Short mmCIF file of C-alpha atoms in Angstrom, two decimals:
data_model
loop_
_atom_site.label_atom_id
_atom_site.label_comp_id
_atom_site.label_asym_id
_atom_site.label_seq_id
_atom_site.Cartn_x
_atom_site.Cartn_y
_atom_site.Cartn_z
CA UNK A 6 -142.60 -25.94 -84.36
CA UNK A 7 -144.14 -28.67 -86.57
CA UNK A 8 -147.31 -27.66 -88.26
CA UNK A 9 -148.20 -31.14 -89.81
CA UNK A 10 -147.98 -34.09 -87.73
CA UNK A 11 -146.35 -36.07 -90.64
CA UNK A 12 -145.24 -38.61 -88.96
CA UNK A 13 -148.20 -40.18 -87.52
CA UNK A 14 -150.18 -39.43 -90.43
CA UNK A 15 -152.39 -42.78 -91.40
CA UNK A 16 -150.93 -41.94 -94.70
CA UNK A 17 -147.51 -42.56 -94.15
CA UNK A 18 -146.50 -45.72 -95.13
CA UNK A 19 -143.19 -45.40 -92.32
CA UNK A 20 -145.20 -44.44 -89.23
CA UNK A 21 -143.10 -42.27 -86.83
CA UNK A 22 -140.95 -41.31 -89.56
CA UNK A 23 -139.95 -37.84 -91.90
CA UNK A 24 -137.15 -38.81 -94.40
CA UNK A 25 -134.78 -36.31 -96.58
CA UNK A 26 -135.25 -38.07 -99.72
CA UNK A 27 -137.17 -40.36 -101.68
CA UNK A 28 -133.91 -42.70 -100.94
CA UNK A 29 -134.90 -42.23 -97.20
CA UNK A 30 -131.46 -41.45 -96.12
CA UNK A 31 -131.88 -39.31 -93.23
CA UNK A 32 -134.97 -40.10 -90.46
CA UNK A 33 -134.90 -36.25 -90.18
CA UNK A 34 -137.58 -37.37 -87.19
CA UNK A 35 -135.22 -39.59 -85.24
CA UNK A 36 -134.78 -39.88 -81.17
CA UNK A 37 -133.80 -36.37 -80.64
CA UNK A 38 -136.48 -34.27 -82.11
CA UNK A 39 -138.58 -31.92 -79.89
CA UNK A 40 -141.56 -30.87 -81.10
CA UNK A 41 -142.71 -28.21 -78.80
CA UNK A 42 -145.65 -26.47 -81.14
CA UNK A 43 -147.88 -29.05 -83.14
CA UNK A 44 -150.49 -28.00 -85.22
CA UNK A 45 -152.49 -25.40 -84.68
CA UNK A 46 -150.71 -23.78 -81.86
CA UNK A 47 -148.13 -23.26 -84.77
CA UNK A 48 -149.27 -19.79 -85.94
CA UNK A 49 -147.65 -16.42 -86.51
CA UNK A 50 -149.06 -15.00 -82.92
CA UNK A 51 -147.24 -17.93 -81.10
CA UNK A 52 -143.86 -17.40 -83.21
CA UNK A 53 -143.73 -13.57 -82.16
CA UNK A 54 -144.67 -14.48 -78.87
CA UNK A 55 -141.92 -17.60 -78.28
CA UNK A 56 -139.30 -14.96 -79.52
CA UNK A 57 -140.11 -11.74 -77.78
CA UNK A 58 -141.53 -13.61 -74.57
CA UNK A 59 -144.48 -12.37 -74.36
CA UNK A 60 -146.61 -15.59 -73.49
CA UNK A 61 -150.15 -16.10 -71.93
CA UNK A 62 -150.10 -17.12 -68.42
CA UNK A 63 -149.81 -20.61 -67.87
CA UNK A 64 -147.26 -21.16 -70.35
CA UNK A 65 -145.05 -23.94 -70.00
CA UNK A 66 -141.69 -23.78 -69.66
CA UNK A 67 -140.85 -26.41 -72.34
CA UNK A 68 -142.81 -23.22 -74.72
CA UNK A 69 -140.71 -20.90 -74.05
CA UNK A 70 -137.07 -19.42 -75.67
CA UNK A 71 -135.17 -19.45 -72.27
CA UNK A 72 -132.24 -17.17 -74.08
CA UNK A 73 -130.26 -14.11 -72.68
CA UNK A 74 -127.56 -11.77 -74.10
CA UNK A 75 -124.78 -14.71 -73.95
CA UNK A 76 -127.19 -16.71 -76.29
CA UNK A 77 -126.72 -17.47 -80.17
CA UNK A 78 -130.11 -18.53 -81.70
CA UNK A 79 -130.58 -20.43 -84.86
CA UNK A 80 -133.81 -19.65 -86.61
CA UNK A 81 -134.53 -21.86 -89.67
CA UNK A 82 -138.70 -21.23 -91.18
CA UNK A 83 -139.64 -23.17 -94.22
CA UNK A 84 -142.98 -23.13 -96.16
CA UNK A 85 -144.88 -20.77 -98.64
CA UNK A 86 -144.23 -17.32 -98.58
CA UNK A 87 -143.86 -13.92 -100.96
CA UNK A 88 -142.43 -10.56 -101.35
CA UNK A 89 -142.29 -9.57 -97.31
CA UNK A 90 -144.60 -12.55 -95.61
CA UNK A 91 -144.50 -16.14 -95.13
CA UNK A 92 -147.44 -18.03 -94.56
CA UNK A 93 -148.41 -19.97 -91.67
CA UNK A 94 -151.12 -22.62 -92.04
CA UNK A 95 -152.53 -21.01 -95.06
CA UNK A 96 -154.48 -19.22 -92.35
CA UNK A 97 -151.68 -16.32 -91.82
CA UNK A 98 -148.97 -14.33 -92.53
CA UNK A 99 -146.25 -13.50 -90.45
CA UNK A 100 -144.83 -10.24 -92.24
CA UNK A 101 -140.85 -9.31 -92.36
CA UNK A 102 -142.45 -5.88 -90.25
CA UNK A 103 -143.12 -8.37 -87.67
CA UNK A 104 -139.96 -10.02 -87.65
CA UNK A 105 -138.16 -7.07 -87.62
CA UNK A 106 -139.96 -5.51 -84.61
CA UNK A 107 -139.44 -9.28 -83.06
CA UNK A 108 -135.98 -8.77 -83.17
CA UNK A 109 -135.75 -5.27 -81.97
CA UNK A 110 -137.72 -6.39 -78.71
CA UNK A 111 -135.24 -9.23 -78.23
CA UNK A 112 -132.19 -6.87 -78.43
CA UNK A 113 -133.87 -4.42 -75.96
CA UNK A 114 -134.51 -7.10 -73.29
CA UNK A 115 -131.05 -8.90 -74.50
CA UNK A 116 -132.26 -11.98 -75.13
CA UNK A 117 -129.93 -12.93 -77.82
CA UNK A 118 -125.84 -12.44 -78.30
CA UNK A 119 -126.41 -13.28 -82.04
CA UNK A 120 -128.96 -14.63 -84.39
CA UNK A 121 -128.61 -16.84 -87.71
CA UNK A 122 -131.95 -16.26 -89.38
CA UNK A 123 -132.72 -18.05 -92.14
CA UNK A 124 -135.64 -18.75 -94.52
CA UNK A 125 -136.52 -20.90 -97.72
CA UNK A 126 -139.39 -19.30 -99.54
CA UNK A 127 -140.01 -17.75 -102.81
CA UNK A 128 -138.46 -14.36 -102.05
CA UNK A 129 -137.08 -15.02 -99.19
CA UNK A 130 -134.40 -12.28 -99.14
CA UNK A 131 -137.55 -10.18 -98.42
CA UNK A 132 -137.95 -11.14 -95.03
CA UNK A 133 -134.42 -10.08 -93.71
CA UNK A 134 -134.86 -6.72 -95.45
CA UNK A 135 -136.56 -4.99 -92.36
CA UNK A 136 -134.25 -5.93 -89.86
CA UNK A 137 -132.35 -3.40 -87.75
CA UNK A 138 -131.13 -5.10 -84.62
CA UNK A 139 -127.55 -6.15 -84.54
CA UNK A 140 -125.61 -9.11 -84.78
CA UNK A 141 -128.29 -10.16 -87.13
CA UNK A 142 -127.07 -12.41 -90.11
CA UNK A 143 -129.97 -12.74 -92.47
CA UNK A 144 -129.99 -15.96 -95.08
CA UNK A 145 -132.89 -16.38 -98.28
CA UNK A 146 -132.98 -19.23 -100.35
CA UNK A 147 -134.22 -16.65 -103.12
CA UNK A 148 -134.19 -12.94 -103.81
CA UNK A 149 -137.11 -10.63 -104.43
CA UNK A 150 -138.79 -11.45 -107.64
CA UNK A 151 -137.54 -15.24 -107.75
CA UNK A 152 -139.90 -18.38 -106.58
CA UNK A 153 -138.01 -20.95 -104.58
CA UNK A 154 -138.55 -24.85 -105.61
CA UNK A 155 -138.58 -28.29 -104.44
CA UNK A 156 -135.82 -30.74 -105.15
CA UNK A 157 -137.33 -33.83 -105.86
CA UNK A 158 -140.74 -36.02 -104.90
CA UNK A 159 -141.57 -39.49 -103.71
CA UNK A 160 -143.82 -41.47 -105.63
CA UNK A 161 -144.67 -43.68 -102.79
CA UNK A 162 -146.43 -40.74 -101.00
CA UNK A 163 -146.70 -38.78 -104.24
CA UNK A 164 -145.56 -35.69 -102.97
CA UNK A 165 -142.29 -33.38 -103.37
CA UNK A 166 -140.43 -34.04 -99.86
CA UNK A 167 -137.92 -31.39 -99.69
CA UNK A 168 -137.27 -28.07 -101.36
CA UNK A 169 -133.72 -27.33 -102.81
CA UNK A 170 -131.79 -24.82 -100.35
CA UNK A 171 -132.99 -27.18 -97.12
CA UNK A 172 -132.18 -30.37 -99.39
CA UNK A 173 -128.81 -28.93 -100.01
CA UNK A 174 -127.75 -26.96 -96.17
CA UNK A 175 -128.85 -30.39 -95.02
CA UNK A 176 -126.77 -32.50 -97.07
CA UNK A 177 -123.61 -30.09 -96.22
CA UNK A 178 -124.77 -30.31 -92.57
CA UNK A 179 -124.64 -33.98 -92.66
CA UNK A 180 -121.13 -34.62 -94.03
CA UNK A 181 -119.43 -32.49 -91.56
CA UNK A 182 -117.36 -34.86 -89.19
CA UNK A 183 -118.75 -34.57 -85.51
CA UNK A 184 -114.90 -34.35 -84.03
CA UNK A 185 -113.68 -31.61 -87.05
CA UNK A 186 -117.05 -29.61 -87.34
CA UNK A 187 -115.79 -27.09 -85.08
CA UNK A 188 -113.03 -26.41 -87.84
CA UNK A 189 -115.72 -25.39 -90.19
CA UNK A 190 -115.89 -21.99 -90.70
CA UNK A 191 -119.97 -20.10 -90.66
CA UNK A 192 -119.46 -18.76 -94.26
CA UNK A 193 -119.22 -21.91 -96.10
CA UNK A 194 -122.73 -22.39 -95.52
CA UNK A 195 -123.23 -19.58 -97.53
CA UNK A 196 -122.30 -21.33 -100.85
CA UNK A 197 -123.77 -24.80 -100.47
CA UNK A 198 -126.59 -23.78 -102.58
CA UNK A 199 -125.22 -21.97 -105.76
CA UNK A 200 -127.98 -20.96 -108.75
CA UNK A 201 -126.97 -23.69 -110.72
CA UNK A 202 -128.42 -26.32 -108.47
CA UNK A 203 -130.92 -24.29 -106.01
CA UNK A 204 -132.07 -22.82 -109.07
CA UNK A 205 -132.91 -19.39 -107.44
CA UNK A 206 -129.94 -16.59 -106.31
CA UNK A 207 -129.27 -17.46 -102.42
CA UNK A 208 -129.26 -13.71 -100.64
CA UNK A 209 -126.91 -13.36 -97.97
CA UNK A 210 -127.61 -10.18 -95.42
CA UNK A 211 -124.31 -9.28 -93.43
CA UNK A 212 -124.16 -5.76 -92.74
CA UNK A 213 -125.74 -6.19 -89.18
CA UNK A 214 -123.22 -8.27 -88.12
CA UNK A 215 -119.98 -7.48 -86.37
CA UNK A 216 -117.62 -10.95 -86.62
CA UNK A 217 -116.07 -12.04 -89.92
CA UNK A 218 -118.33 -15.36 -90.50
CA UNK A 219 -114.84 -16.80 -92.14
CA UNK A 220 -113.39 -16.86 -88.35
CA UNK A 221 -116.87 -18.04 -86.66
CA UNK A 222 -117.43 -21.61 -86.10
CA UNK A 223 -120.60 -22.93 -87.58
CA UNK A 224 -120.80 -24.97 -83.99
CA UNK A 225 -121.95 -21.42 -82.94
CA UNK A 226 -124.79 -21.97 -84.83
CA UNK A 227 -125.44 -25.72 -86.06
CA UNK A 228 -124.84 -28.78 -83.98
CA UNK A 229 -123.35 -27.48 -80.74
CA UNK A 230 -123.66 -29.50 -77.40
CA UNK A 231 -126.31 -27.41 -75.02
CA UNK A 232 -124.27 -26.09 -71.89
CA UNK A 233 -125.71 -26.13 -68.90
CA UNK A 234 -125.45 -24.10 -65.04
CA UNK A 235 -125.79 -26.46 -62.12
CA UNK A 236 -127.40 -24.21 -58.82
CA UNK A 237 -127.22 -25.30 -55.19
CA UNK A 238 -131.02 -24.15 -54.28
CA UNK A 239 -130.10 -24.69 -50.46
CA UNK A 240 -127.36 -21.75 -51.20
CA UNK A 241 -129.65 -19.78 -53.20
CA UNK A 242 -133.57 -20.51 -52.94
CA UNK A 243 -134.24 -18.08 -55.29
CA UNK A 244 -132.99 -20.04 -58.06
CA UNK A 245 -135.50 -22.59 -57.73
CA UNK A 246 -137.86 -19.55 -58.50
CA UNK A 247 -136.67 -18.36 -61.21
CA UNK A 248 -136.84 -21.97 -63.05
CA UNK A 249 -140.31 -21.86 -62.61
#
């Protein structure tokens, strides 16, 4: 979901691309970004819906969270937000209520084996708080009472291009060595951010969640190949079906 169609902005000077840094390290828009939700079909409604499933008729398949109960889902929201809502659009809020009744209807139709939810926000411990469902880990860039900030601008755009906690899981993210990644343990990504550098208390909710994130790969989460199940359809026509 990409609110902003930065990329093909007329005021970007590097048409087609969205970099890290002012350095413009990282073309965080390269060849394999999907952008599925563009601008105003990024709103709260559509975010509930793509989780929970419930979608209007007609909606494609590329729209839709094809998960079950063997699934692991990484959900990563960035943008404005307070004490127990984070804005979409400026237009509106999607509420940590919402979220947390989200979740619930994904665990009764099991379409999730464990989420990774995480949000950088001013408060964003706030929108974890709700949550019931399990095998729910629940990641804020900031705790109640505390604003979250921006790492640094460009002056060539003149605008602030990243905030701190993405700046930072990004960077960590980025050094990891493709072939040893799987060695990397899910709780490390807990202290890439500390105070002294995010400048705001990262809030880390665990109690939902069964595994020891010291033992869980952070392929379970980040950076994992897709796998995929390969159906005859002249042994079972019914799979055809159920792809559509």
């Amino acid at each position: 979901m990409l609110a902003d169609d930065m990329a093909c902005d007329a005021r970007n000077p590097w048409p087609g691309t969205i970099f890290n840094n002012a350095h413009h390290h990282i073309n965080v828009y390269g060849n394999d970004a999907e952008v599925d939700y563009r601008g105003d079909e990024v709103s709260a409604e559509n975010f509930v819906r793509l989780l929970t499933g419930r979608h209007h008729e007609g909606t494609p398949r590329s729209k839709k969270l094809l998960t079950d109960e063997r699934s692991n889902i990484l959900i990563y929201l960035t943008g404005h937000g307070g004490n127990g809502f984070l804005k979409f659009q400026d237009k509106a809020e999607l509420s940590a209520t919402e979220v947390a009744d989200a979740f619930e209807q994904m665990h009764q139709k099991k379409r999730y084996n464990e989420i990774l939810f995480i949000v950088d926000t001013c408060q964003a411990e706030s929108m974890s708080n709700e949550i019931r469902s399990p095998n729910i880990i629940g990641i804020g860039s900031s705790k109640i009472g505390q604003d979250s900030f921006s790492h640094h601008g460009d002056s060539s755009i003149g605008v602030y291009v990243i905030d701190r906690f993405t700046y930072y899981v990004l960077n960590f993210l980025e050094k990891l060595d493709p072939k040893l990644a799987h060695k990397t343990k899910l709780n490390e990504i807990f202290r890439v951010c500390p105070e002294s550098v995010c400048m705001s208390t990262v809030k880390v909710r665990l109690d939902l969640y069964k595994r020891n994130p010291a033992k869980v790969p952070i392929t379970e989460f980040f950076g994992n190949r897709p796998t995929f199940s390969l159906v005859d359809i002249a042994d079972e026509p019914s799979a055809w079906l159920n792809m559509l």
